[in-house]
Coordinates of N, CA, C and O in Angstrom, one line a residue:
M6 N -210.6 -46.9 101.9 CA -210.4 -46.7 100.6 C -210.4 -47.8 99.7 O -211.1 -47.9 98.6
A7 N -209.8 -49.1 100.0 CA -209.9 -50.1 99.3 C -210.9 -50.9 99.1 O -211.6 -51.3 98.1
S8 N -211.7 -50.7 100.3 CA -213.1 -51.4 100.3 C -214.0 -50.7 99.5 O -214.9 -51.3 98.9
T9 N -214.0 -49.4 99.5 CA -214.8 -48.5 98.5 C -214.5 -49.0 97.1 O -215.4 -48.9 96.2
L10 N -213.0 -49.0 96.7 CA -212.9 -49.3 95.3 C -213.1 -50.7 95.1 O -213.8 -50.9 93.9
L11 N -213.1 -51.7 95.8 CA -213.5 -53.0 95.7 C -215.2 -53.2 95.6 O -215.4 -53.6 94.5
A12 N -215.9 -52.3 96.2 CA -217.3 -52.2 96.0 C -217.7 -51.8 94.6 O -218.6 -52.3 94.0
L13 N -217.0 -50.6 94.4 CA -217.2 -50.1 93.1 C -216.8 -50.9 91.9 O -217.6 -50.9 91.1
A14 N -215.8 -51.7 92.0 CA -215.4 -52.7 91.0 C -216.4 -53.8 90.9 O -216.8 -54.2 89.7
H15 N -217.0 -54.3 91.9 CA -217.9 -55.3 91.9 C -219.2 -54.9 91.3 O -219.7 -55.3 90.4
W16 N -219.6 -53.6 91.8 CA -220.9 -53.0 91.3 C -221.0 -52.7 89.7 O -221.8 -52.9 89.0
S17 N -219.8 -52.1 89.3 CA -219.6 -51.8 88.0 C -219.7 -52.8 87.0 O -220.1 -53.0 86.1
T18 N -218.9 -54.1 87.6 CA -218.8 -55.3 86.9 C -220.3 -55.8 86.6 O -220.7 -56.4 85.7
W19 N -220.9 -55.8 87.7 CA -222.3 -56.4 87.6 C -223.3 -55.6 86.7 O -223.9 -56.3 85.9
A20 N -223.1 -54.3 86.8 CA -223.9 -53.3 86.0 C -223.8 -53.7 84.4 O -224.5 -53.7 83.5
V21 N -222.3 -53.7 84.2 CA -221.9 -54.0 82.7 C -222.3 -55.3 82.3 O -222.9 -55.4 81.2
C22 N -222.1 -56.4 83.0 CA -222.6 -57.7 82.7 C -224.1 -57.9 82.6 O -224.5 -58.7 81.9
A23 N -224.7 -57.1 83.2 CA -226.2 -57.1 83.3 C -226.8 -56.8 81.7 O -227.9 -57.4 81.2
V24 N -225.9 -56.2 81.1 CA -226.3 -55.8 79.6 C -225.2 -56.1 78.6 O -225.3 -55.7 77.5
I25 N -224.2 -56.7 78.9 CA -223.0 -57.1 78.1 C -223.3 -57.6 76.8 O -222.7 -57.3 75.9
K26 N -224.4 -58.4 76.8 CA -224.6 -59.2 75.5 C -225.8 -58.5 74.7 O -226.0 -58.9 73.6
L27 N -226.4 -57.6 75.3 CA -227.4 -56.9 74.7 C -227.2 -56.4 73.3 O -227.9 -56.3 72.4
P28 N -225.9 -55.4 73.3 CA -225.6 -55.0 72.0 C -225.4 -56.1 70.9 O -225.9 -55.9 69.8
Q29 N -225.0 -57.2 71.2 CA -224.8 -58.3 70.3 C -226.1 -58.8 69.8 O -226.3 -59.3 68.8
L30 N -226.9 -59.1 70.8 CA -228.4 -59.4 70.7 C -229.1 -58.5 69.7 O -229.8 -59.1 68.7
A31 N -229.0 -57.3 70.1 CA -229.7 -56.4 69.2 C -229.3 -56.2 67.9 O -230.0 -56.2 67.0
A32 N -227.9 -56.3 67.6 CA -227.4 -56.6 66.2 C -227.8 -57.6 65.6 O -228.3 -57.5 64.2
V33 N -227.8 -58.9 66.0 CA -228.3 -60.0 65.5 C -229.8 -59.9 65.2 O -230.2 -60.3 63.9
L34 N -230.5 -59.5 66.0 CA -232.0 -59.4 65.8 C -232.4 -58.3 64.9 O -233.3 -58.8 63.9
A35 N -231.7 -57.2 64.8 CA -231.9 -56.0 63.8 C -231.5 -56.7 62.4 O -232.3 -56.4 61.5
A36 N -230.6 -57.2 62.3 CA -230.3 -57.8 60.9 C -230.9 -59.1 60.6 O -230.9 -59.6 59.4
G37 N -231.6 -59.8 61.5 CA -232.3 -61.0 61.2 C -231.0 -61.9 60.7 O -231.3 -63.0 60.0
S38 N -229.8 -61.9 61.2 CA -228.8 -62.7 60.7 C -227.7 -62.7 61.8 O -227.6 -61.8 62.7
A39 N -226.8 -63.8 61.9 CA -225.7 -63.8 62.9 C -224.6 -63.9 62.1 O -223.4 -64.4 62.5
R40 N -224.5 -63.1 60.8 CA -223.3 -63.1 60.1 C -222.0 -62.7 60.8 O -222.2 -61.4 61.3
G41 N -221.1 -63.2 60.8 CA -219.8 -62.8 61.4 C -219.6 -63.2 62.8 O -218.4 -63.2 63.4
V42 N -220.6 -63.7 63.5 CA -220.6 -64.3 64.7 C -220.3 -65.9 64.7 O -221.1 -66.5 64.2
S43 N -219.3 -66.1 65.3 CA -218.8 -67.6 65.5 C -219.3 -68.4 66.5 O -219.5 -68.0 67.6
V44 N -220.2 -69.5 65.9 CA -220.8 -70.3 66.7 C -219.8 -71.1 67.7 O -219.9 -71.2 68.9
G45 N -218.8 -71.4 67.1 CA -217.7 -72.1 68.0 C -217.1 -71.3 69.0 O -217.0 -71.7 70.2
S46 N -216.9 -70.1 68.6 CA -216.3 -68.9 69.7 C -217.4 -68.9 70.8 O -217.2 -68.9 72.0
L47 N -218.8 -68.9 70.5 CA -219.7 -68.7 71.4 C -219.8 -70.1 72.3 O -220.1 -70.0 73.5
L48 N -219.6 -71.2 71.7 CA -219.9 -72.5 72.4 C -218.7 -72.7 73.4 O -218.6 -73.0 74.5
L49 N -217.4 -72.3 73.0 CA -216.3 -72.2 73.7 C -216.3 -71.2 75.0 O -216.0 -71.5 76.1
E50 N -216.9 -70.1 74.6 CA -216.9 -69.1 75.8 C -218.0 -69.6 76.8 O -217.7 -69.5 77.9
L51 N -219.0 -70.1 76.4 CA -220.0 -70.8 77.2 C -219.5 -71.9 78.2 O -219.7 -71.8 79.3
T52 N -218.7 -72.7 77.5 CA -218.0 -73.7 78.3 C -217.0 -73.1 79.3 O -217.2 -73.5 80.7
G53 N -216.2 -72.2 79.0 CA -215.5 -71.5 79.8 C -216.1 -70.8 80.9 O -215.8 -70.8 82.2
F54 N -217.3 -70.2 80.8 CA -218.0 -69.6 81.8 C -218.7 -70.5 82.8 O -218.6 -70.4 84.0
L55 N -219.1 -71.7 82.3 CA -219.6 -72.7 83.0 C -218.7 -73.4 83.9 O -218.7 -73.6 85.1
V56 N -217.5 -73.6 83.5 CA -216.4 -74.3 84.1 C -215.9 -73.3 85.4 O -215.9 -73.7 86.5
F57 N -215.7 -72.0 84.9 CA -215.4 -70.9 85.9 C -216.3 -70.8 87.0 O -216.0 -70.8 88.2
L58 N -217.7 -70.9 86.7 CA -218.8 -70.5 87.7 C -218.7 -71.9 88.7 O -218.7 -71.7 89.9
R59 N -218.5 -73.1 88.0 CA -218.6 -74.3 88.8 C -217.3 -74.3 89.7 O -217.6 -74.6 91.0
Y60 N -216.3 -73.7 89.4 CA -215.0 -73.7 90.1 C -215.3 -72.7 91.3 O -214.9 -73.0 92.5
Q61 N -215.9 -71.6 91.1 CA -216.1 -70.6 92.1 C -217.1 -71.2 93.3 O -216.8 -71.0 94.3
I62 N -217.9 -71.7 92.8 CA -219.0 -72.4 93.7 C -218.3 -73.4 94.4 O -218.5 -73.5 95.7
Y63 N -217.7 -74.4 93.8 CA -217.0 -75.5 94.3 C -216.1 -75.1 95.5 O -216.1 -75.8 96.7
Y64 N -215.4 -74.1 95.3 CA -214.3 -73.8 96.3 C -215.1 -72.6 97.4 O -214.3 -71.9 98.2
D65 N -216.3 -72.3 97.2 CA -216.9 -71.5 98.0 C -216.3 -70.0 98.3 O -216.3 -69.6 99.2
Y66 N -216.2 -69.7 97.0 CA -215.7 -68.2 96.9 C -216.6 -67.3 97.1 O -217.9 -67.6 96.9
P67 N -216.3 -66.0 97.6 CA -217.6 -65.1 97.8 C -218.3 -64.8 96.6 O -217.8 -64.6 95.4
L68 N -219.5 -64.7 96.9 CA -220.6 -64.6 95.7 C -220.2 -63.5 94.8 O -220.4 -63.4 93.7
Q69 N -219.9 -62.2 95.3 CA -219.7 -61.0 94.6 C -218.6 -61.3 93.8 O -218.4 -60.4 92.8
T70 N -217.7 -62.3 93.9 CA -216.6 -62.5 92.8 C -217.0 -63.1 91.5 O -216.3 -63.3 90.6
Y71 N -218.1 -63.6 91.6 CA -218.5 -64.4 90.5 C -220.2 -64.3 90.1 O -220.6 -64.8 89.2
L72 N -220.8 -63.3 90.6 CA -222.2 -63.1 90.7 C -222.6 -62.8 89.1 O -223.7 -63.1 88.8
E73 N -221.8 -62.3 88.5 CA -222.1 -61.9 87.0 C -222.2 -63.1 86.0 O -222.8 -63.1 85.0
Y74 N -221.6 -64.2 86.5 CA -221.4 -65.3 85.7 C -223.0 -65.9 85.2 O -223.3 -66.2 84.0
P75 N -223.9 -66.2 86.3 CA -225.1 -66.6 85.8 C -225.8 -65.7 84.8 O -226.5 -66.3 84.0
I76 N -225.8 -64.4 85.0 CA -226.2 -63.5 84.2 C -225.6 -63.6 82.7 O -226.4 -63.6 81.7
I77 N -224.2 -63.6 82.6 CA -223.6 -63.7 81.2 C -224.0 -65.1 80.6 O -224.3 -65.2 79.3
I78 N -224.0 -66.1 81.3 CA -224.3 -67.5 80.7 C -225.8 -67.5 80.2 O -225.9 -67.9 79.0
A79 N -226.7 -66.9 80.9 CA -228.0 -66.7 80.5 C -228.1 -66.1 79.2 O -228.9 -66.4 78.1
Q80 N -227.4 -64.8 79.0 CA -227.4 -63.9 77.8 C -226.6 -64.8 76.7 O -227.1 -64.7 75.4
D81 N -225.6 -65.6 77.0 CA -225.0 -66.4 75.9 C -225.9 -67.5 75.3 O -225.9 -67.7 74.3
V82 N -226.7 -68.1 76.4 CA -227.6 -69.3 75.9 C -228.8 -68.6 75.0 O -229.1 -69.1 73.7
I83 N -229.2 -67.4 75.2 CA -230.2 -66.7 74.5 C -229.6 -66.3 73.0 O -230.2 -66.5 72.1
L84 N -228.4 -65.8 73.0 CA -227.7 -65.4 71.8 C -227.4 -66.8 70.9 O -227.7 -66.6 69.8
L85 N -226.9 -67.9 71.6 CA -226.8 -69.1 71.0 C -228.1 -69.6 70.3 O -228.1 -70.0 69.0
L86 N -229.3 -69.5 71.1 CA -230.5 -69.9 70.3 C -231.0 -69.2 69.2 O -231.4 -69.5 68.2
F87 N -230.5 -67.6 69.3 CA -230.9 -66.9 68.0 C -230.0 -67.4 67.0 O -230.4 -67.3 65.8
I88 N -228.6 -67.6 67.0 CA -227.7 -67.9 66.0 C -228.1 -69.2 65.6 O -228.1 -69.4 64.1
L89 N -228.6 -70.2 66.4 CA -229.0 -71.6 65.8 C -230.2 -71.3 65.0 O -230.4 -71.9 63.9
R90 N -231.2 -70.5 65.3 CA -232.4 -69.9 64.7 C -232.3 -69.6 63.3 O -232.8 -70.1 62.1
Y91 N -231.4 -68.5 63.2 CA -231.1 -67.9 61.9 C -230.3 -68.7 61.2 O -230.2 -68.5 60.0
G92 N -229.4 -69.7 61.7 CA -228.6 -70.7 60.8 C -229.5 -71.9 60.5 O -228.9 -72.8 59.7
G93 N -230.5 -72.1 61.1 CA -231.5 -73.3 60.7 C -231.0 -74.5 61.2 O -231.1 -75.5 60.9
N94 N -230.3 -74.3 62.6 CA -229.9 -75.4 63.3 C -230.5 -75.5 64.7 O -229.8 -76.1 65.6
M95 N -231.8 -75.4 64.7 CA -232.3 -75.4 66.3 C -232.3 -76.8 66.7 O -232.5 -77.0 67.8
K96 N -232.3 -77.7 65.8 CA -232.2 -79.3 66.3 C -231.0 -79.4 67.1 O -231.1 -80.3 68.1
R97 N -229.9 -78.7 67.2 CA -228.9 -78.8 67.9 C -228.9 -78.2 69.3 O -228.2 -78.6 70.2
A98 N -229.8 -77.5 69.5 CA -230.0 -77.0 70.9 C -230.2 -77.9 72.0 O -229.5 -77.7 73.1
L99 N -231.0 -78.9 71.7 CA -231.1 -79.9 72.7 C -229.9 -80.8 73.1 O -229.4 -81.1 74.2
F100 N -229.1 -81.0 72.0 CA -227.7 -81.7 72.1 C -226.8 -80.7 73.1 O -226.2 -81.3 74.0
Y101 N -226.8 -79.4 72.8 CA -226.0 -78.4 73.7 C -226.3 -78.6 75.0 O -225.6 -78.4 76.1
A102 N -227.7 -78.5 75.2 CA -228.3 -78.5 76.7 C -227.9 -79.7 77.3 O -227.5 -79.6 78.5
V103 N -228.0 -80.8 76.8 CA -227.6 -82.0 77.3 C -226.1 -82.0 77.8 O -225.8 -82.4 78.6
T104 N -225.4 -81.8 76.9 CA -224.0 -81.7 76.8 C -223.5 -80.8 78.1 O -222.8 -81.1 79.1
F105 N -224.1 -79.6 78.1 CA -223.7 -78.7 79.2 C -224.0 -78.9 80.5 O -223.4 -79.0 81.5
C106 N -225.4 -79.6 80.7 CA -226.0 -80.0 82.0 C -225.0 -81.1 82.5 O -224.7 -81.2 83.6
G107 N -224.8 -82.1 81.6 CA -223.9 -83.3 82.0 C -222.6 -82.9 82.4 O -222.1 -83.4 83.3
G108 N -221.8 -82.0 81.5 CA -220.7 -81.4 82.1 C -220.8 -80.7 83.3 O -219.8 -80.9 84.1
W109 N -221.7 -79.9 83.6 CA -221.8 -79.3 85.0 C -221.7 -80.2 86.2 O -221.2 -80.0 87.1
Y110 N -222.5 -81.2 85.9 CA -222.5 -82.5 86.9 C -221.4 -83.0 87.0 O -220.8 -83.4 88.2
M111 N -220.6 -83.5 85.9 CA -219.4 -84.3 85.9 C -218.3 -83.6 86.6 O -217.4 -84.1 87.0
L112 N -218.2 -82.2 86.5 CA -217.1 -81.3 87.0 C -216.8 -81.6 88.4 O -215.6 -81.4 88.6
T113 N -217.7 -81.7 89.2 CA -217.4 -81.9 90.7 C -217.6 -83.3 91.2 O -217.6 -83.5 92.4
L114 N -217.6 -84.3 90.1 CA -217.4 -85.7 90.7 C -216.2 -86.1 91.7 O -216.1 -86.8 92.5
R115 N -215.0 -85.3 91.2 CA -213.7 -85.4 91.9 C -213.1 -84.0 91.9 O -213.2 -83.3 91.0
K116 N -212.3 -83.9 92.9 CA -211.6 -82.4 93.1 C -210.7 -82.3 92.0 O -210.5 -81.2 91.5
W117 N -210.0 -83.4 91.5 CA -209.0 -83.2 90.6 C -209.7 -82.7 89.1 O -209.0 -82.1 88.3
I118 N -211.0 -83.1 88.8 CA -211.5 -82.9 87.7 C -211.8 -81.4 87.8 O -211.5 -80.9 86.7
I119 N -212.4 -80.7 88.8 CA -212.7 -79.3 88.7 C -211.4 -78.4 88.6 O -211.4 -77.5 87.9
D120 N -210.2 -79.0 89.4 CA -209.0 -78.3 89.3 C -208.4 -78.3 87.7 O -207.9 -77.4 87.3
L121 N -208.6 -79.4 87.2 CA -208.0 -79.6 85.8 C -208.8 -78.8 85.0 O -208.3 -78.2 83.9
A122 N -210.2 -78.9 84.9 CA -211.0 -78.0 84.3 C -210.8 -76.5 84.3 O -210.7 -75.8 83.3
M123 N -210.4 -76.1 85.6 CA -210.1 -74.7 85.8 C -208.9 -74.2 85.0 O -208.6 -73.3 84.5
N124 N -207.8 -75.2 85.1 CA -206.6 -74.9 84.5 C -206.8 -74.9 82.9 O -206.1 -74.2 82.2
L125 N -207.8 -75.7 82.4 CA -208.1 -75.9 81.0 C -209.0 -74.7 80.6 O -208.7 -74.2 79.4
C126 N -209.6 -74.1 81.6 CA -210.6 -73.1 81.4 C -210.0 -72.1 80.5 O -210.6 -71.2 79.8
T127 N -208.7 -71.5 81.1 CA -208.1 -70.5 80.4 C -207.8 -70.7 78.8 O -208.1 -69.6 78.0
F128 N -207.4 -72.0 78.6 CA -207.2 -72.3 77.2 C -208.5 -72.2 76.4 O -208.6 -72.0 75.2
I129 N -209.7 -72.8 77.1 CA -210.9 -72.8 76.4 C -211.3 -71.4 76.1 O -211.8 -71.2 74.9
S130 N -211.2 -70.6 77.2 CA -211.7 -69.3 76.9 C -211.0 -68.4 75.9 O -211.4 -67.8 75.1
A131 N -209.6 -68.8 76.0 CA -208.7 -68.2 74.8 C -209.0 -68.6 73.4 O -209.1 -67.9 72.5
A132 N -209.3 -70.0 73.5 CA -209.8 -70.6 72.2 C -211.1 -69.8 71.6 O -211.2 -69.6 70.4
S133 N -211.9 -69.5 72.5 CA -213.1 -68.8 72.1 C -212.9 -67.5 71.6 O -213.5 -67.2 70.4
K134 N -211.9 -66.8 72.0 CA -211.6 -65.3 71.3 C -210.8 -65.7 70.2 O -211.0 -65.0 69.1
L135 N -209.9 -66.6 70.2 CA -209.2 -67.0 68.9 C -210.2 -67.4 67.7 O -209.8 -67.0 66.6
A136 N -211.1 -68.2 68.1 CA -212.2 -68.4 67.0 C -212.9 -67.4 66.5 O -213.1 -67.2 65.2
Q137 N -213.2 -66.3 67.3 CA -213.8 -65.4 66.9 C -212.9 -64.6 66.0 O -213.2 -63.8 64.8
L138 N -211.7 -64.3 66.4 CA -210.6 -63.7 65.6 C -210.4 -64.3 64.1 O -210.4 -63.7 63.2
R139 N -210.3 -65.7 64.2 CA -210.2 -66.5 63.0 C -211.3 -66.0 62.2 O -211.0 -66.0 60.8
C140 N -212.6 -65.9 62.5 CA -213.8 -65.8 61.8 C -213.7 -64.3 61.2 O -213.9 -64.1 59.9
L141 N -213.3 -63.4 61.9 CA -213.0 -62.1 61.4 C -212.0 -62.0 60.3 O -212.1 -61.2 59.2
W142 N -210.9 -62.6 60.7 CA -209.8 -62.7 59.7 C -210.1 -63.2 58.3 O -209.8 -62.8 57.2
Q143 N -210.8 -64.4 58.4 CA -211.2 -65.1 57.2 C -212.2 -64.2 56.2 O -212.1 -64.4 55.1
T144 N -213.2 -63.7 56.9 CA -214.2 -62.8 56.3 C -213.9 -61.5 56.0 O -214.5 -61.0 55.1
K145 N -212.8 -60.9 56.9 CA -212.5 -59.4 56.6 C -213.8 -58.6 56.8 O -213.7 -57.6 56.2
D146 N -214.6 -59.0 57.6 CA -215.9 -58.4 57.7 C -216.4 -58.4 59.2 O -216.5 -59.8 59.6
S147 N -216.7 -57.6 59.8 CA -217.1 -57.6 61.3 C -218.6 -58.0 61.4 O -219.0 -58.4 62.4
G148 N -219.3 -57.8 60.3 CA -220.7 -58.4 60.2 C -221.6 -57.7 61.4 O -221.6 -56.7 61.7
Q149 N -222.1 -58.8 62.2 CA -223.0 -58.4 63.2 C -222.4 -58.4 64.6 O -223.1 -58.3 65.6
V150 N -221.1 -58.7 64.6 CA -220.1 -58.6 65.8 C -220.2 -57.4 66.4 O -219.8 -56.3 65.8
S151 N -220.5 -57.1 67.7 CA -220.6 -56.0 68.4 C -219.2 -55.7 69.2 O -219.0 -56.2 70.0
A152 N -218.8 -54.5 68.7 CA -217.5 -54.0 69.3 C -217.9 -53.6 70.9 O -217.1 -53.8 71.7
L153 N -219.0 -53.0 71.0 CA -219.3 -52.6 72.5 C -219.3 -53.8 73.3 O -218.9 -53.7 74.4
T154 N -220.1 -55.0 72.9 CA -219.9 -56.1 73.8 C -218.6 -56.4 74.2 O -218.2 -56.9 75.1
W155 N -217.6 -56.6 73.1 CA -216.3 -57.1 73.3 C -215.5 -56.2 74.1 O -214.8 -56.5 74.9
S156 N -215.8 -54.7 74.0 CA -215.0 -53.8 75.0 C -215.5 -53.8 76.3 O -214.6 -53.6 77.3
M157 N -216.9 -54.2 76.6 CA -217.3 -54.4 77.9 C -216.8 -55.6 78.5 O -216.5 -55.6 79.7
S158 N -216.5 -56.7 77.7 CA -215.9 -57.7 78.3 C -214.5 -57.4 78.6 O -214.0 -57.9 79.7
A159 N -213.7 -56.5 77.9 CA -212.4 -56.1 78.4 C -212.5 -55.4 79.7 O -211.8 -55.7 80.5
Y160 N -213.3 -54.5 79.8 CA -213.7 -53.9 81.1 C -213.8 -54.8 82.3 O -213.2 -54.6 83.4
T161 N -214.7 -55.7 82.1 CA -215.0 -56.5 83.1 C -213.8 -57.4 83.4 O -213.5 -57.9 84.8
C162 N -213.0 -57.8 82.7 CA -211.7 -58.6 82.9 C -210.6 -57.8 83.6 O -210.3 -58.3 84.6
A163 N -210.7 -56.4 83.4 CA -209.8 -55.6 84.1 C -210.4 -55.3 85.6 O -209.6 -55.3 86.3
T164 N -211.5 -55.1 85.7 CA -212.1 -55.0 87.1 C -212.0 -56.3 87.9 O -211.6 -56.4 89.1
R165 N -212.0 -57.4 87.2 CA -212.1 -58.8 87.9 C -210.4 -59.0 88.3 O -210.1 -59.8 89.0
I166 N -209.6 -58.6 87.4 CA -208.1 -58.6 87.9 C -208.0 -57.9 89.4 O -207.4 -58.4 90.3
F167 N -208.7 -56.8 89.4 CA -208.5 -56.1 90.7 C -209.2 -56.7 91.8 O -208.6 -56.9 92.8
T168 N -210.5 -57.1 91.5 CA -211.2 -57.9 92.5 C -210.5 -59.1 93.0 O -210.6 -59.4 94.2
T169 N -210.0 -59.9 92.1 CA -209.4 -61.1 92.5 C -208.1 -60.8 93.4 O -207.9 -61.6 94.3
V170 N -207.3 -59.9 93.0 CA -206.0 -59.5 93.9 C -206.5 -59.1 95.2 O -205.9 -59.6 96.3
M171 N -207.7 -58.6 95.5 CA -208.1 -57.9 96.7 C -208.9 -59.0 97.5 O -209.1 -58.8 98.7
T172 N -209.4 -59.9 96.9 CA -210.1 -61.0 97.6 C -209.5 -62.4 97.8 O -208.8 -62.9 98.6
T173 N -209.6 -63.2 96.7 CA -209.0 -64.5 96.7 C -207.5 -64.7 96.4 O -206.9 -65.7 96.7
N174 N -207.1 -63.8 95.4 CA -205.6 -63.9 94.9 C -205.3 -65.2 94.3 O -204.2 -65.7 94.5
D175 N -206.3 -65.9 93.8 CA -206.1 -67.0 93.2 C -205.3 -66.9 91.8 O -205.8 -66.2 90.9
L176 N -204.1 -67.5 91.7 CA -203.3 -67.3 90.5 C -203.9 -67.8 89.2 O -203.9 -67.3 88.2
A177 N -204.7 -69.1 89.4 CA -205.2 -69.6 88.1 C -206.3 -68.4 87.6 O -206.4 -68.2 86.5
V178 N -207.0 -67.9 88.5 CA -208.0 -66.9 88.2 C -207.4 -65.9 87.6 O -207.9 -65.2 86.5
L179 N -206.4 -65.3 88.2 CA -205.6 -64.1 87.6 C -205.0 -64.2 86.3 O -205.3 -63.4 85.5
I180 N -204.5 -65.3 86.1 CA -204.0 -65.7 84.7 C -205.0 -65.7 83.6 O -204.9 -65.2 82.6
R181 N -206.2 -66.3 84.0 CA -207.3 -66.4 83.2 C -207.9 -64.9 82.8 O -207.9 -64.5 81.6
F182 N -208.0 -64.1 83.9 CA -208.5 -62.6 83.5 C -207.4 -61.9 82.7 O -207.9 -61.0 81.9
I183 N -206.3 -62.0 83.0 CA -205.2 -61.3 82.2 C -205.2 -61.7 80.8 O -205.1 -60.9 79.8
T184 N -205.3 -62.9 80.4 CA -205.3 -63.6 79.2 C -206.6 -63.0 78.4 O -206.4 -62.6 77.3
M185 N -207.7 -63.1 79.2 CA -209.1 -62.8 78.5 C -208.9 -61.2 78.2 O -209.5 -60.7 77.3
L186 N -208.4 -60.4 79.0 CA -208.2 -58.9 78.9 C -207.4 -58.7 77.6 O -208.1 -57.8 76.7
I187 N -206.4 -59.2 77.5 CA -205.5 -59.1 76.2 C -206.3 -59.4 74.8 O -206.4 -58.7 74.0
L188 N -207.0 -60.6 75.1 CA -207.7 -61.2 73.8 C -208.9 -60.2 73.5 O -209.3 -60.3 72.3
N189 N -209.7 -60.0 74.6 CA -210.9 -59.0 74.2 C -210.5 -57.8 73.7 O -211.3 -57.4 72.7
I190 N -209.4 -57.0 73.9 CA -208.9 -55.7 73.4 C -208.6 -56.2 72.0 O -209.0 -55.5 71.1
W191 N -207.9 -57.4 71.7 CA -207.6 -57.6 70.4 C -208.8 -57.9 69.5 O -208.8 -57.4 68.3
V192 N -209.7 -58.6 70.1 CA -210.8 -58.8 69.1 C -211.6 -57.5 68.9 O -212.1 -57.1 67.8
T193 N -211.8 -56.6 70.1 CA -212.3 -55.2 69.7 C -211.7 -54.5 68.7 O -212.3 -54.0 67.8
A194 N -210.4 -54.4 68.9 CA -209.7 -53.7 67.8 C -209.7 -54.3 66.4 O -210.0 -53.5 65.4
T195 N -210.0 -55.7 66.3 CA -210.0 -56.3 64.8 C -211.3 -56.0 64.5 O -211.6 -55.8 63.2
I196 N -212.4 -55.9 65.4 CA -213.9 -55.6 64.9 C -213.9 -54.2 64.3 O -214.4 -53.9 63.3
L197 N -213.2 -53.2 65.0 CA -213.2 -51.8 64.7 C -212.5 -51.7 63.3 O -212.9 -51.0 62.4
R198 N -211.5 -52.3 63.2 CA -210.7 -52.3 62.0 C -211.4 -52.8 60.8 O -211.5 -52.1 59.8
Y199 N -212.1 -53.9 60.9 CA -212.9 -54.4 59.6 C -214.1 -53.5 59.4 O -214.6 -53.5 58.3
R200 N -214.7 -53.0 60.5 CA -215.7 -52.1 60.3 C -215.4 -50.8 59.5 O -216.2 -50.4 58.6
K201 N -214.1 -50.2 59.9 CA -213.7 -49.2 59.4 C -213.3 -49.3 57.8 O -213.7 -48.6 57.0
T202 N -212.8 -50.4 57.5 CA -212.4 -50.9 56.1 C -213.8 -51.1 55.4 O -213.9 -50.5 54.2
K203 N -214.7 -51.6 55.9 CA -216.0 -51.6 55.2 C -216.5 -50.4 54.7 O -217.2 -50.2 53.9
K204 N -216.5 -49.4 55.9 CA -217.1 -48.2 55.6 C -216.3 -47.4 54.5 O -217.1 -46.6 53.8
T205 N -215.2 -47.5 54.5 CA -214.3 -46.9 53.4 C -214.4 -47.4 52.2 O -214.0 -46.8 51.1
D206 N -214.8 -48.7 52.0 CA -214.8 -49.2 50.6 C -215.9 -49.0 49.8 O -217.0 -48.4 50.3

């Protein structure tokens, strides 16, 4: 029974993550604008995902516990490129690419670096959610921010709490997923609140 639930959690997480950023991408493309989407939030999220993926690979954790991260990272990179394009900042793309590639390499130069980075990863990922919340609070407009994308993120955090308990039971990973679950729900609720407020105005 437990193995069936674990397999279902893995598969549903992968399925959701295969399309997790598509609602956000569709909203940005349809509007021809990235209004309401925080670049800082996306960069912090991408940093957190890269650190987390590198940590999982470094410690040789089972592939099924992190298989969705390359997929999410690719979608985040595409979203970042569209945001930069619509913001007229495409020149920054090369800088970001060099920074992220260099960081990927440097993370595993020493064991203490990857361990420290993983401990900071929760703060980095939390900061990405707080940056999006700040953007929403300042503008009081959800703009092109997709509630579906954020609610799917909450779902995948919930499934990853279960799969982590059942497989690696890594406390740092559990703390990260619990924190991200709470913040993803908060962002989703805030998006829906401002979307409802705008419709009634």
